[in-house]
Coordinates of C-alpha atoms and ligand atoms in Angstrom, one line a residue:
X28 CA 0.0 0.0 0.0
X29 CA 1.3 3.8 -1.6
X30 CA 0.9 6.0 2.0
X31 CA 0.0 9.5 0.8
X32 CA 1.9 12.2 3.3
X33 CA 0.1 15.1 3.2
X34 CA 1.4 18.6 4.6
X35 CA -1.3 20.3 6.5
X36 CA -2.6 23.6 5.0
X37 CA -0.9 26.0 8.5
X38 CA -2.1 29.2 8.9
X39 CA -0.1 31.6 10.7
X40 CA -2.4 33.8 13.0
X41 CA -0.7 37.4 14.2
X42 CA -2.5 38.6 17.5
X43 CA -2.6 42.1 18.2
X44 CA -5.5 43.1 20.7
X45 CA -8.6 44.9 20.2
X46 CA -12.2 43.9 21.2
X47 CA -11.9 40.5 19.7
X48 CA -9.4 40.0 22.8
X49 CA -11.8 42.2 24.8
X50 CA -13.2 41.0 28.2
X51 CA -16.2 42.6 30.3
X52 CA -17.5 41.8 34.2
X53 CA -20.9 40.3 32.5
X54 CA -21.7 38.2 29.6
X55 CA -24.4 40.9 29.1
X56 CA -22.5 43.8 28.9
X57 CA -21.2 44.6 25.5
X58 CA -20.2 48.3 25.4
X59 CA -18.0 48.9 28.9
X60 CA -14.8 46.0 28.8
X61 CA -11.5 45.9 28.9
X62 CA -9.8 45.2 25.2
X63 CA -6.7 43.2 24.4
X64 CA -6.9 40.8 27.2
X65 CA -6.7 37.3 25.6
X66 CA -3.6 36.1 23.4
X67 CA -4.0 35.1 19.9
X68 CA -3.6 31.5 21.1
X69 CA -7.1 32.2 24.0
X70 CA -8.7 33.8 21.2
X71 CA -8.4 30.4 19.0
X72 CA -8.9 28.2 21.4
X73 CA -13.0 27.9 21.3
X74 CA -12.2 27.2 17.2
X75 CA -10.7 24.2 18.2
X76 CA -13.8 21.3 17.6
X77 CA -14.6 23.3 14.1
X78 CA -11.5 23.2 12.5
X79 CA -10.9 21.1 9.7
X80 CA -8.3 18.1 10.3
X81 CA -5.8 19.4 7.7
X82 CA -5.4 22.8 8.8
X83 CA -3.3 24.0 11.7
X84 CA -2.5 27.1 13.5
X85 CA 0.3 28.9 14.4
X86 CA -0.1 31.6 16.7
X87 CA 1.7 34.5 17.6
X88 CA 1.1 37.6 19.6
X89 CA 2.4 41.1 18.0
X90 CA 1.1 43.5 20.5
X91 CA -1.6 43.9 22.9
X92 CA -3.1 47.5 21.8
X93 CA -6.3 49.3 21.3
X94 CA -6.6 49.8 17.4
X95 CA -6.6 53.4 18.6
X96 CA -2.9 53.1 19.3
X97 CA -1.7 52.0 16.3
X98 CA 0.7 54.1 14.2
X99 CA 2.3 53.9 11.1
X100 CA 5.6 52.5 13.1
X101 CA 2.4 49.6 14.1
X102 CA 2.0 48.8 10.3
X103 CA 5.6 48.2 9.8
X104 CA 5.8 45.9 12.5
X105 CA 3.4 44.0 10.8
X106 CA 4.6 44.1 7.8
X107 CA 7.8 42.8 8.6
X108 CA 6.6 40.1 11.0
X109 CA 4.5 39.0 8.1
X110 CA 7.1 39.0 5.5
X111 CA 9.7 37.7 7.8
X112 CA 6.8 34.5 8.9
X113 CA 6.7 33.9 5.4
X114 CA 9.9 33.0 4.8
X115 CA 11.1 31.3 8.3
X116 CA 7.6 29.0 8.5
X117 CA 6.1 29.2 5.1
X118 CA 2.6 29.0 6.4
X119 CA -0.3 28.9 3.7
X120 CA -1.9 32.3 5.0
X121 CA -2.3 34.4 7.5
X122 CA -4.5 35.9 9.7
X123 CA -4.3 38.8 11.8
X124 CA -6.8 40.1 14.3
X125 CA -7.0 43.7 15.7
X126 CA -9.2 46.2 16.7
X127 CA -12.1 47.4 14.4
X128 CA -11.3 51.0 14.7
X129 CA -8.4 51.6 12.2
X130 CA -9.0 47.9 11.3
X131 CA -9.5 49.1 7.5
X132 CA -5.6 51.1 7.6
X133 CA -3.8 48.6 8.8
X134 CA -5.7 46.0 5.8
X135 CA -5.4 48.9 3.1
X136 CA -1.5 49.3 4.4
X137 CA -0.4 45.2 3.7
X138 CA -2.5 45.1 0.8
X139 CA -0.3 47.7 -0.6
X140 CA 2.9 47.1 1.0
X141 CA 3.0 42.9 1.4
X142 CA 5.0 40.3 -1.5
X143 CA 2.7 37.5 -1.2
X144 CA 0.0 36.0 -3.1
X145 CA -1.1 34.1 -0.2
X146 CA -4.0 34.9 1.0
X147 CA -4.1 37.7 4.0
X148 CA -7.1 38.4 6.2
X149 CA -7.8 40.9 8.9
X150 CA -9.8 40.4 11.4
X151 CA -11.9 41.7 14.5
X152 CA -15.1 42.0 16.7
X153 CA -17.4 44.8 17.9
X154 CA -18.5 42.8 20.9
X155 CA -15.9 41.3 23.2
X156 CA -14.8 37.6 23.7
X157 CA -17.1 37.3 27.0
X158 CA -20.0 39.1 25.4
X159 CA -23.7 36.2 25.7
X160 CA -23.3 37.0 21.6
X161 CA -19.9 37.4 20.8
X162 CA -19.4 37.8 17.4
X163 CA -15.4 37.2 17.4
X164 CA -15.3 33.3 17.9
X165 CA -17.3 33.0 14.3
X166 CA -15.4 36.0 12.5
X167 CA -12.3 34.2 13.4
X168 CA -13.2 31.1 12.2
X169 CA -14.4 32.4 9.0
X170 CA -11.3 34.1 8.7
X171 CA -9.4 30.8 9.1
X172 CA -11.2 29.0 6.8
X173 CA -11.3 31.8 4.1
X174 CA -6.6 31.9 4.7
X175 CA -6.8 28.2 4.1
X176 CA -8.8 28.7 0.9
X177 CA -6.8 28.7 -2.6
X178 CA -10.2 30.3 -4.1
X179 CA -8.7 33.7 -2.4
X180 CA -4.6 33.1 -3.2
X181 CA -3.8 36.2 -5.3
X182 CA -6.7 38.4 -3.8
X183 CA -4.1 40.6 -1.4
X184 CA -5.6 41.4 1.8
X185 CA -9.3 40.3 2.6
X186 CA -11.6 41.6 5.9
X187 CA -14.5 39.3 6.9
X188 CA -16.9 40.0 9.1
X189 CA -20.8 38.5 10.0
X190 CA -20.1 36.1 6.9
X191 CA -19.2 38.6 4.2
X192 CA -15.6 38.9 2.5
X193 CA -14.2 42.6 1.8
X194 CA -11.4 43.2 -0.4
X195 CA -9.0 46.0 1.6
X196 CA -9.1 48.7 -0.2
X197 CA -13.2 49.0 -0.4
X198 CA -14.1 47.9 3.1
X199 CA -14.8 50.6 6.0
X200 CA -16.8 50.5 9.6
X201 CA -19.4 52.2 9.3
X202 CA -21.3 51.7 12.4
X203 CA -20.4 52.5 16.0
X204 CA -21.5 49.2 17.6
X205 CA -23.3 47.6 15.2
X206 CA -22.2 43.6 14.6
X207 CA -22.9 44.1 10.9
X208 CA -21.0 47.4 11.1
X209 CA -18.3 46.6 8.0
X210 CA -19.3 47.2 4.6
X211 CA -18.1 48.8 1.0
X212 CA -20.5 51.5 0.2
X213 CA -19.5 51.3 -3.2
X214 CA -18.6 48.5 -4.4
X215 CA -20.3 45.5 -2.1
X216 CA -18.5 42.2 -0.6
X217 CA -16.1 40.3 -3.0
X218 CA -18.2 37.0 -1.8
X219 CA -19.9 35.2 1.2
X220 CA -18.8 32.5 3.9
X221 CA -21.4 30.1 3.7
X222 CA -20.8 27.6 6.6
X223 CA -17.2 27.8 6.0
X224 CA -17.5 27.5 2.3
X225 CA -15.9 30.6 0.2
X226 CA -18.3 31.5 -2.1
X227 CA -17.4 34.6 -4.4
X228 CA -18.5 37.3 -7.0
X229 CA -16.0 39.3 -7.8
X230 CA -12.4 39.8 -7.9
X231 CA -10.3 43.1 -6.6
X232 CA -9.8 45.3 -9.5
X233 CA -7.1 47.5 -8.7
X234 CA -3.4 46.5 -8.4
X235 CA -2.2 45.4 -5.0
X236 CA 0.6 43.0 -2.7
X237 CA 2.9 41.5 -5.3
X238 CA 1.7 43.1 -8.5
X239 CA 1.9 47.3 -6.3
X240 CA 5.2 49.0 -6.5
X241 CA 5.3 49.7 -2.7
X242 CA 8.3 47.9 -0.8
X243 CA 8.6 48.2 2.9
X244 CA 11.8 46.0 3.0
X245 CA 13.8 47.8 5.7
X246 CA 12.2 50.9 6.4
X247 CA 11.8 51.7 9.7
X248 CA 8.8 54.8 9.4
X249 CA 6.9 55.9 6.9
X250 CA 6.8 59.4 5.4
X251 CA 4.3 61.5 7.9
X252 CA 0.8 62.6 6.0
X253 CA -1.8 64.2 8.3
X254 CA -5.7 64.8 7.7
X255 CA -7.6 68.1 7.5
X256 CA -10.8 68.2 8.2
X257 CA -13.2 70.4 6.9
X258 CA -16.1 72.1 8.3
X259 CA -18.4 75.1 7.3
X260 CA -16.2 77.6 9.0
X261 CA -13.5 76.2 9.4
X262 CA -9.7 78.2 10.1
X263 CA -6.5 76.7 8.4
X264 CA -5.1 76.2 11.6
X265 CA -4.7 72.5 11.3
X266 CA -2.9 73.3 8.2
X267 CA -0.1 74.8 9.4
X268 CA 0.2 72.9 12.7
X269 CA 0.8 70.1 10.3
X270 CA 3.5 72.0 8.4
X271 CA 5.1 73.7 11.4
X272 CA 5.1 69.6 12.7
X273 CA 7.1 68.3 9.6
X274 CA 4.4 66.8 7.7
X275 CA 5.2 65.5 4.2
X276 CA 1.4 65.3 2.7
X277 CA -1.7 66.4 3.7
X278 CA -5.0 64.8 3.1
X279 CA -8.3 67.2 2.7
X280 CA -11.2 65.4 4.0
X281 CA -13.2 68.0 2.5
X282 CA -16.6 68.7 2.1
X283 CA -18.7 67.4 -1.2
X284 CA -17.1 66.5 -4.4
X285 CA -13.7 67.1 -2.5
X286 CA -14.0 70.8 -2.4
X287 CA -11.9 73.2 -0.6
X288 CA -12.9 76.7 1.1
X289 CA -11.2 79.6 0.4
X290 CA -9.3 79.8 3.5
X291 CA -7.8 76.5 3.4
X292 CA -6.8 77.0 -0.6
X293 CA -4.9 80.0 0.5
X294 CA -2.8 77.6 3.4
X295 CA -2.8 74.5 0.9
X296 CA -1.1 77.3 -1.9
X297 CA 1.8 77.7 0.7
X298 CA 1.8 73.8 1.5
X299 CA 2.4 72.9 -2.1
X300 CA 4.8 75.6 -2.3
X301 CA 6.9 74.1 0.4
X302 CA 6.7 70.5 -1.6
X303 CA 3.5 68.8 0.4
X304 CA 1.4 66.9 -1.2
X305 CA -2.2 67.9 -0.9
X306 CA -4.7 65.2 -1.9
X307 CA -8.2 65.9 -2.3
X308 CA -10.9 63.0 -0.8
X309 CA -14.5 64.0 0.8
X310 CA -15.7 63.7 4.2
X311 CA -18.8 62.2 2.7
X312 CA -18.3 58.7 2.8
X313 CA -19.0 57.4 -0.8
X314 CA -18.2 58.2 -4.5
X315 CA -15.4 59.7 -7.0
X316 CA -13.5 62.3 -5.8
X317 CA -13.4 64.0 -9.6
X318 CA -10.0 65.1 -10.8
X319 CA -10.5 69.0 -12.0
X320 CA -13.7 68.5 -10.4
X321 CA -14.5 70.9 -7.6
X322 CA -10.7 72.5 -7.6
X323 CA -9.0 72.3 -11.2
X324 CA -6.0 69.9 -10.1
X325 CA -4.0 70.6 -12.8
X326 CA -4.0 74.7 -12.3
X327 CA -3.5 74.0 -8.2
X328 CA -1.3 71.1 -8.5
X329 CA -3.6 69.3 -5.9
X330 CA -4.2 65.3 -6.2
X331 CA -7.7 63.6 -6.3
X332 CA -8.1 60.4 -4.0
X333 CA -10.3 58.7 -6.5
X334 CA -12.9 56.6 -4.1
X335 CA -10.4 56.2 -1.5
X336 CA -11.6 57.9 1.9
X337 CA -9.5 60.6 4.2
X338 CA -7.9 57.6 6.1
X339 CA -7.1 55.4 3.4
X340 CA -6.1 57.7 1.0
X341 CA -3.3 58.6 4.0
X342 CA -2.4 55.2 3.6
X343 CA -1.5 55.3 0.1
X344 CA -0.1 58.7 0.1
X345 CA 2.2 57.7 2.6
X346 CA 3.3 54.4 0.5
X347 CA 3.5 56.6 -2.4
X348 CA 5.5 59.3 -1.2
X349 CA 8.2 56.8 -0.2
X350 CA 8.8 56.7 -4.5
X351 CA 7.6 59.8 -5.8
X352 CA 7.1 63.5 -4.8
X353 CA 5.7 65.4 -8.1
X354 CA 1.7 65.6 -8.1
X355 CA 1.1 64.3 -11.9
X356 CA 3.5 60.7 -10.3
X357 CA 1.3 60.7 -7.3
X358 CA -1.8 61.3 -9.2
X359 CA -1.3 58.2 -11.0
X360 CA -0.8 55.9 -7.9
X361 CA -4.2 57.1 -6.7
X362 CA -5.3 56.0 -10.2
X363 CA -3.9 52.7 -9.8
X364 CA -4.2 51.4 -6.4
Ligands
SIN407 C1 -10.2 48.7 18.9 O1 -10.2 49.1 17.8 O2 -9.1 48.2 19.4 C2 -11.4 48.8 19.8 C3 -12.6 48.6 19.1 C4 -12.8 47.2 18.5 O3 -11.9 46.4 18.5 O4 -13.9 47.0 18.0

């Protein structure tokens, strides 16, 4: 008789806090806890009887930290103990549970920044781990299964949550406490998890992990890009805080179509002077940010964030301004990714 040996699929699991690891006095109480109390490997452990035979887990802890906390200097952390996993246990894919608050950064950061086709998902709860309810045992499963599937390798970095698959890039939190509180306003789910099974609709169209330019090899921080806020009266204070603080972009999460008030064009005018990126996005959580839309780009030598929000088009500015400087360069990374 011919024994078959076969290799179990592993999946590498990267714990770093958040309300997935959150616990609270009572079962019943799902808004006052403590996060990032239980270990990536406490936070697996209910999994156990639902795993399949032929996958298993390695777990690490990265940090313990509110989502809150996270920095850019947190996304490179990541980055490298990804890449660095990769190599030393070649695992099948990973998975990597944080907080839900800047969940969609830190997804939207190794989407553009990992070299791996292997599939990456992020991961969290709103509720905590003790909550009558919880909603982080099943996420976490379904994040499991959907590392382990090789429907997803070549898909970059993927965020499930209550049984819906989000490609990085598209997916935000929209709701305060809501468990259905991740969507993508524009574009909808990539696919389902149907009992564990991966079942998809569409693939992520824009360029991403091994096919982005983007290489966080040994860099240590990322250019800093800051966010202006606007508001109907609203000074350009911020503006040159940020420029008195060394900032190398700044993002406009203006109001409407991306437009921009007359007293923050006159601060932006001196920004761009000084070489700062200014990129254009809207405060109003869906659609195009049109390029010589609301502002004519071109004249003001501003950059339009395409459907990328304030926070994520921070991400890619950051990424981008690690190659390129000139606005027309930029422009076309916020084309393209
Ligand atoms: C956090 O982002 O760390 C807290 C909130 C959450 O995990 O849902």
């Amino acid at each position: 008789m011919v024994e078959t040996l076969m290799r179990k699929t592993r999946i590498a699991v990267l714990g770093t806090g958040g309300t997935i690891a959150g616990e609270a006095s009572s079962a019943s109480d799902v808004l006052s806890y403590q996060d990032s109390q239980l270990s990536a490997a406490d936070t697996l452990a209910p999994l156990a009887p639902y795993l399949p035979r032929e996958v298993e887990l390695l777990a690490l802890q990265i940090s313990q930290l509110g989502s809150e906390n996270f920095s850019t200097d947190t996304w490179l952390l990541l980055a490298h103990a990804i890449s660095r996993l990769d190599q030393t246990e070649e695992p099948d894919g990973f998975v990597l549970t944080q907080g839900t608050d800047t969940l969609e950064e830190t997804a939207y950061f190794l989407h553009l920044a990992l070299k791996t086709a292997k599939p990456v998902v992020v991961v969290g709860a709103m509720r905590p781990a003790t909550a009558i309810s919880a909603d982080g045992p099943l996420n976490l499963l379904r994040a499991v299964q959907l590392a382990a599937s090789p429907q997803v390798r070549g898909f970059g970095v993927m965020v499930v949550a209550n049984e819906r698959i989000f490609s990085a890039r598209e997916v935000t939190k929209s709701h305060t406490s809501s468990i259905d509180s991740f969507c993508s306003p524009e574009f909808g789910c990539v696919g389902y998890m149907q009992n564990g099974d991966v079942k998809l609709h569409r693939m992520p169209s824009r360029h991403h992990t091994i096919n982005s330019p983007f290489s966080v090899s040994g860099l240590q921080s990322l250019p800093k890009v800051d966010i202006v806020y606007a508001y109907a009266g609203a000074g350009s204070e911020s503006i040159r805080a940020f420029l008195d603080g060394g900032t190398r972009g700044l993002v406009h999460a203006g109001t409407g179509n991306g437009s921009i008030s007359s007293v923050h064009q006159m601060a932006y005018r001196e920004a761009i002077l000084r070489g700062v990126a200014v990129v254009r996005s809207s405060r109003t959580g869906s659609g195009l940010v049109s390029r010589n839309g609301a502002v004519d780009d071109d004249a003001f030598g501003s950059i339009s964030s395409d459907t990328l929000s304030p926070q994520k088009a921070r991400v890619l500015l950051s990424l981008a301004l690690t190659l390129k400087q000139d606005a027309p360069e930029l422009q076309r990374y916020f084309d393209n990714y």
